[in-house]
PDB file of C-alpha atoms in Angstrom:
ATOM      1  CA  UNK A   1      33.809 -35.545   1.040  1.00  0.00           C
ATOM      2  CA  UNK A   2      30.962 -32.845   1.453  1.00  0.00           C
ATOM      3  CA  UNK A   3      28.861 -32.120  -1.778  1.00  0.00           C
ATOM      4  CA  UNK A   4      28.751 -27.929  -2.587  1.00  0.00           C
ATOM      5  CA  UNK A   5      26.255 -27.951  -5.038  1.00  0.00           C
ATOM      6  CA  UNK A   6      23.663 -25.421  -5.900  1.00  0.00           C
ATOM      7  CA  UNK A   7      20.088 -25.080  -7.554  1.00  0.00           C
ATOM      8  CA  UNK A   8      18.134 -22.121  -8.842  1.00  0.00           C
ATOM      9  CA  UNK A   9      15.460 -21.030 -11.596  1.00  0.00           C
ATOM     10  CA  UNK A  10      15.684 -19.885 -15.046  1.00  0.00           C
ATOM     11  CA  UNK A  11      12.237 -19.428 -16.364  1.00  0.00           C
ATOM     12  CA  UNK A  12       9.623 -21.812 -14.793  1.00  0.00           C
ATOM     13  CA  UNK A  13      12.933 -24.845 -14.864  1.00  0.00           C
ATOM     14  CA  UNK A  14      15.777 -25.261 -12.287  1.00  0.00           C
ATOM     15  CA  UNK A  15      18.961 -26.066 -12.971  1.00  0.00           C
ATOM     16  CA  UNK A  16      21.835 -27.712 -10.414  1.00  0.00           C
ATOM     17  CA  UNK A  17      25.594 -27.429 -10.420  1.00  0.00           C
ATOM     18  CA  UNK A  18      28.253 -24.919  -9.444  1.00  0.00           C
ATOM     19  CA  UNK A  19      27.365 -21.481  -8.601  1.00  0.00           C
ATOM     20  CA  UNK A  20      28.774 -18.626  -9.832  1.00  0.00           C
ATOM     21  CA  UNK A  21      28.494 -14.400 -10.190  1.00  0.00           C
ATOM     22  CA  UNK A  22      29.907 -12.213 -12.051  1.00  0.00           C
ATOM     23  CA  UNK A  23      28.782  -9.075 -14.538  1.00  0.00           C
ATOM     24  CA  UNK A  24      27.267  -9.308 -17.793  1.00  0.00           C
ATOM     25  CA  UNK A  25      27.540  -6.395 -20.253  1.00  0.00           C
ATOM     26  CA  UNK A  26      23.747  -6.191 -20.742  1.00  0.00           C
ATOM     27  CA  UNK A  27      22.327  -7.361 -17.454  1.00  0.00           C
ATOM     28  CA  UNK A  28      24.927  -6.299 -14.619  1.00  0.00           C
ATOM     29  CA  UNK A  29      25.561  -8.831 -11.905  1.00  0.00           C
ATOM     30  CA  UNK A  30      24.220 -11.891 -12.960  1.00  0.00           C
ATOM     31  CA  UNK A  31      24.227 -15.548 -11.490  1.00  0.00           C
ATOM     32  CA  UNK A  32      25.095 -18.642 -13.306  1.00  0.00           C
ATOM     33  CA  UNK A  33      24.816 -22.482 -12.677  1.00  0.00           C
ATOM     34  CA  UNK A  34      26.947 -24.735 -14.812  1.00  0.00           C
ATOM     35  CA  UNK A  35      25.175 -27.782 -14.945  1.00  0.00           C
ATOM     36  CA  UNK A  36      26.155 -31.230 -14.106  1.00  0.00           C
ATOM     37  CA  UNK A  37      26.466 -33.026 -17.051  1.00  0.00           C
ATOM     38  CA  UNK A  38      29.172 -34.604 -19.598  1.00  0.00           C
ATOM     39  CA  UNK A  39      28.052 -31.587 -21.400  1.00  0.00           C
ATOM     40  CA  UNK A  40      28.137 -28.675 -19.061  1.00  0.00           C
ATOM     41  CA  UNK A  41      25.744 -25.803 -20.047  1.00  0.00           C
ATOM     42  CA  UNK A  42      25.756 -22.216 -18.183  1.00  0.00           C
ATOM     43  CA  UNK A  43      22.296 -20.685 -17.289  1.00  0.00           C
ATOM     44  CA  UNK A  44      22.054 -17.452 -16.050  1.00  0.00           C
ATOM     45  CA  UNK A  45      19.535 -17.991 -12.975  1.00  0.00           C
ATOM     46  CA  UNK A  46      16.947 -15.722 -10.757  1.00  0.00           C
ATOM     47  CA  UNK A  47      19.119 -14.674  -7.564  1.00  0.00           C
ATOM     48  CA  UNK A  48      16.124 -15.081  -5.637  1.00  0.00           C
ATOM     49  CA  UNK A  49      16.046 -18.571  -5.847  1.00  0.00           C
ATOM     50  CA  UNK A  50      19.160 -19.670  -5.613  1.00  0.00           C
ATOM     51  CA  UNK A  51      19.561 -22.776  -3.001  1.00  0.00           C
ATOM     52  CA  UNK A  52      22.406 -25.043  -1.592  1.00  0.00           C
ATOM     53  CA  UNK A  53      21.872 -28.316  -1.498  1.00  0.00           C
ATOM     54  CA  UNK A  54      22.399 -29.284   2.965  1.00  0.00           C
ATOM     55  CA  UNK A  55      23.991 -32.348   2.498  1.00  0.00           C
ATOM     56  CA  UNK A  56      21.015 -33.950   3.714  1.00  0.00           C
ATOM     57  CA  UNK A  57      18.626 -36.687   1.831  1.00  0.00           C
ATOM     58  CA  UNK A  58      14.611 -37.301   2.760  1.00  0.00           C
ATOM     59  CA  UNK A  59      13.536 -40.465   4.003  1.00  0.00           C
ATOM     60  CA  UNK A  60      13.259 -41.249  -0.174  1.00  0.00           C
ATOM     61  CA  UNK A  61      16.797 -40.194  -0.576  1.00  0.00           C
ATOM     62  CA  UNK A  62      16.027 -36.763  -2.661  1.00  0.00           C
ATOM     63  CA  UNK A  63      18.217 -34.072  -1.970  1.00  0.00           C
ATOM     64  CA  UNK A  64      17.547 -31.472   0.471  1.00  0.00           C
ATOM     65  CA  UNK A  65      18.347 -27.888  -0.547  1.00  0.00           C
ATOM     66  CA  UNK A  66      17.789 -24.908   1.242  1.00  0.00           C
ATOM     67  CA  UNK A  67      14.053 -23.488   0.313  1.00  0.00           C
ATOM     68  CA  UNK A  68      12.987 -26.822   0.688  1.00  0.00           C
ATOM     69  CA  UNK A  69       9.418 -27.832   2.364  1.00  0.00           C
ATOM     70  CA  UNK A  70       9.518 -31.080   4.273  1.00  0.00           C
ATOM     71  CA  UNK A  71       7.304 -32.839   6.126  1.00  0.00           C
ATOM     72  CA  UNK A  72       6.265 -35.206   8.810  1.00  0.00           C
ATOM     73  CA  UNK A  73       3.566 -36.486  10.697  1.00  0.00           C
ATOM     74  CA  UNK A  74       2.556 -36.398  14.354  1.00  0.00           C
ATOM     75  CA  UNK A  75       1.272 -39.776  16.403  1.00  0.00           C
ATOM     76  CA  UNK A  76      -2.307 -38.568  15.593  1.00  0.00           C
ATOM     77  CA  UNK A  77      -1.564 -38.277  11.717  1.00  0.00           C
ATOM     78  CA  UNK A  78      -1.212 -34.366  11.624  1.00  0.00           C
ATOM     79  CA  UNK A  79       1.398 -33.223   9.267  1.00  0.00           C
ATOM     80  CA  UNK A  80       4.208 -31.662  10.794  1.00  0.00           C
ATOM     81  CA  UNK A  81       5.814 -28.952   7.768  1.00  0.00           C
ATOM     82  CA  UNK A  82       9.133 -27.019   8.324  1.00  0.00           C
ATOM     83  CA  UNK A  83      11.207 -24.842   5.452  1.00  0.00           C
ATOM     84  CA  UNK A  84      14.804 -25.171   4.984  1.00  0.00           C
ATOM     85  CA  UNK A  85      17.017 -22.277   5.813  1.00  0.00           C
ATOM     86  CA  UNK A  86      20.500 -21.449   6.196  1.00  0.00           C
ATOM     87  CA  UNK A  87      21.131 -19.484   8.944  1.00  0.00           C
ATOM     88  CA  UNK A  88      24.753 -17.510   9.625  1.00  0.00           C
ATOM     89  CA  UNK A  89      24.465 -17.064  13.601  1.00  0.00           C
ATOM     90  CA  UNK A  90      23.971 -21.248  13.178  1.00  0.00           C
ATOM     91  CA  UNK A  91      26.628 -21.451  10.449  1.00  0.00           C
ATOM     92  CA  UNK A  92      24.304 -23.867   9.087  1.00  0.00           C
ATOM     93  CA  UNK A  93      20.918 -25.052   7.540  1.00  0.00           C
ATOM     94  CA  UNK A  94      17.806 -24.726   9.792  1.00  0.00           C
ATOM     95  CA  UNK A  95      14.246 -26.262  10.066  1.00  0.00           C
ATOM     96  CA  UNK A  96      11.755 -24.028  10.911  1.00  0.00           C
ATOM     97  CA  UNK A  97       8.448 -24.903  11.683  1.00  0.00           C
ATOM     98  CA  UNK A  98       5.116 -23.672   9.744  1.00  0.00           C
ATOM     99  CA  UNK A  99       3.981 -20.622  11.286  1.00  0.00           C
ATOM    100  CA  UNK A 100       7.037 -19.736  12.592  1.00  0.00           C
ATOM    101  CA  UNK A 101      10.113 -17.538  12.699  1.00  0.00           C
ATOM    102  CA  UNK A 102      13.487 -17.718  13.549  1.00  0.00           C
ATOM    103  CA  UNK A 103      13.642 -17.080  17.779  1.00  0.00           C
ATOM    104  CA  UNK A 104      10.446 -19.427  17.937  1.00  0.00           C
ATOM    105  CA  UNK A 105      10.551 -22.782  19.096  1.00  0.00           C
ATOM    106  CA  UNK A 106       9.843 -24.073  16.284  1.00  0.00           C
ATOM    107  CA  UNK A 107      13.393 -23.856  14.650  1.00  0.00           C
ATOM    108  CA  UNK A 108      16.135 -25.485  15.078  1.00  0.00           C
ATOM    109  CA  UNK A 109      19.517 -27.259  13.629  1.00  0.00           C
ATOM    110  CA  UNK A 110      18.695 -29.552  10.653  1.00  0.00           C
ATOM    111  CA  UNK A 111      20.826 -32.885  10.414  1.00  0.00           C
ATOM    112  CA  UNK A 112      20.249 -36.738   8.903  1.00  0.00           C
ATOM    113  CA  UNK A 113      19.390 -38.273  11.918  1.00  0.00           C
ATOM    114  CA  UNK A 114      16.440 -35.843  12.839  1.00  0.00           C
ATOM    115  CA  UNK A 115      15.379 -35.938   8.719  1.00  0.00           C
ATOM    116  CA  UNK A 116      15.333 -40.384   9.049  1.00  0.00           C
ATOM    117  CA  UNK A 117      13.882 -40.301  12.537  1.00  0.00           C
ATOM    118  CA  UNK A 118      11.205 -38.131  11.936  1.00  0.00           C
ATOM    119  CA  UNK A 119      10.832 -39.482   8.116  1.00  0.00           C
ATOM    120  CA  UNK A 120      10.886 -36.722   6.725  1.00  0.00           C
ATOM    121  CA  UNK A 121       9.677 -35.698   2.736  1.00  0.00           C
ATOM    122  CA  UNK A 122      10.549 -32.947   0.500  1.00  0.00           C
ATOM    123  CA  UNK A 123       7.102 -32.203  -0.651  1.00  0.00           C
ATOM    124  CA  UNK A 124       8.121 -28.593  -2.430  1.00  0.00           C
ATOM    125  CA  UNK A 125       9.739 -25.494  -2.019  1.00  0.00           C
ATOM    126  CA  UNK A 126       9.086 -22.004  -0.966  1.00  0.00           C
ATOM    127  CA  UNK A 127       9.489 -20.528  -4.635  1.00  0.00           C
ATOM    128  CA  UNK A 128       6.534 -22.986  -6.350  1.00  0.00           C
ATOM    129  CA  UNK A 129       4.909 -23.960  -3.491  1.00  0.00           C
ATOM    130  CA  UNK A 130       4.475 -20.766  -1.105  1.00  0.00           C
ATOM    131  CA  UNK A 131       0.826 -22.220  -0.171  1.00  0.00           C
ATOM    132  CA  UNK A 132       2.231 -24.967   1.388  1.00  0.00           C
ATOM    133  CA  UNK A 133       3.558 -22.283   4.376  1.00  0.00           C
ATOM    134  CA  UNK A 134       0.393 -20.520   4.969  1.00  0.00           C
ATOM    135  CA  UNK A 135      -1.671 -20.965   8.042  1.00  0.00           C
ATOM    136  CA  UNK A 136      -5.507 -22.543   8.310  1.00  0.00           C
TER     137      UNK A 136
END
């Protein structure tokens, strides 16, 4: 059975669970996670962050989510860093390579047995760690 599961920011935190939107009297549309716990809280979250989780696990066995940064490295020791995207034409999540763009040839169809062969780490995510994607 396939996981649907969702993360996003609230403040400087992120929270996981079910995602959903509707309108709030003060704030208009708003999005909401309701956590994961025996407790279930509801936090309304920045839209702009908002992730799913691909159903994939890093070679440590964290989750992947969409926004991700993951990593590799070449035989000569280089690191090798892609981004997580989900991509509609794909109808599915995407690697795509630093310094590149969708069309490149440095994208293509993210599954578990490219993530384990490759050994693959989450080592951040677009929204905290932007500087990971820029060029030298």
């Amino acid at each position: 059975m396939r996981e649907i599961k969702f993360r996003a920011k609230w403040g400087d935190l992120w929270a996981h669970g079910n995602l959903y939107i509707r309108k709030h009297e003060e704030f208009g549309d708003c999005a909401y996670i309701i956590g994961y716990t025996e407790n279930p809280s509801t936090t309304i979250v920045d839209v702009n962050t908002i992730g799913q989780f691909t159903g994939l696990h890093d070679k440590n066995g964290k989750k992947i989510y969409e926004g991700d940064i993951i990593r590799s490295f070449d035989s000569k020791g280089e690191p090798i860093i892609h981004y997580i995207q989900y991509d509609d034409e794909e109808a599915g999540f995407i690697a795509i390579l630093k310094g590149s763009k969708k069309g490149d040839f440095g994208y293509g169809r993210c599954y578990q047995q490219w993530i384990t062969e490759c050994e693959k780490e989450v080592i951040g995510n677009i929204h905290d760690n932007p500087e990971l994607l820029k060029q030298k």
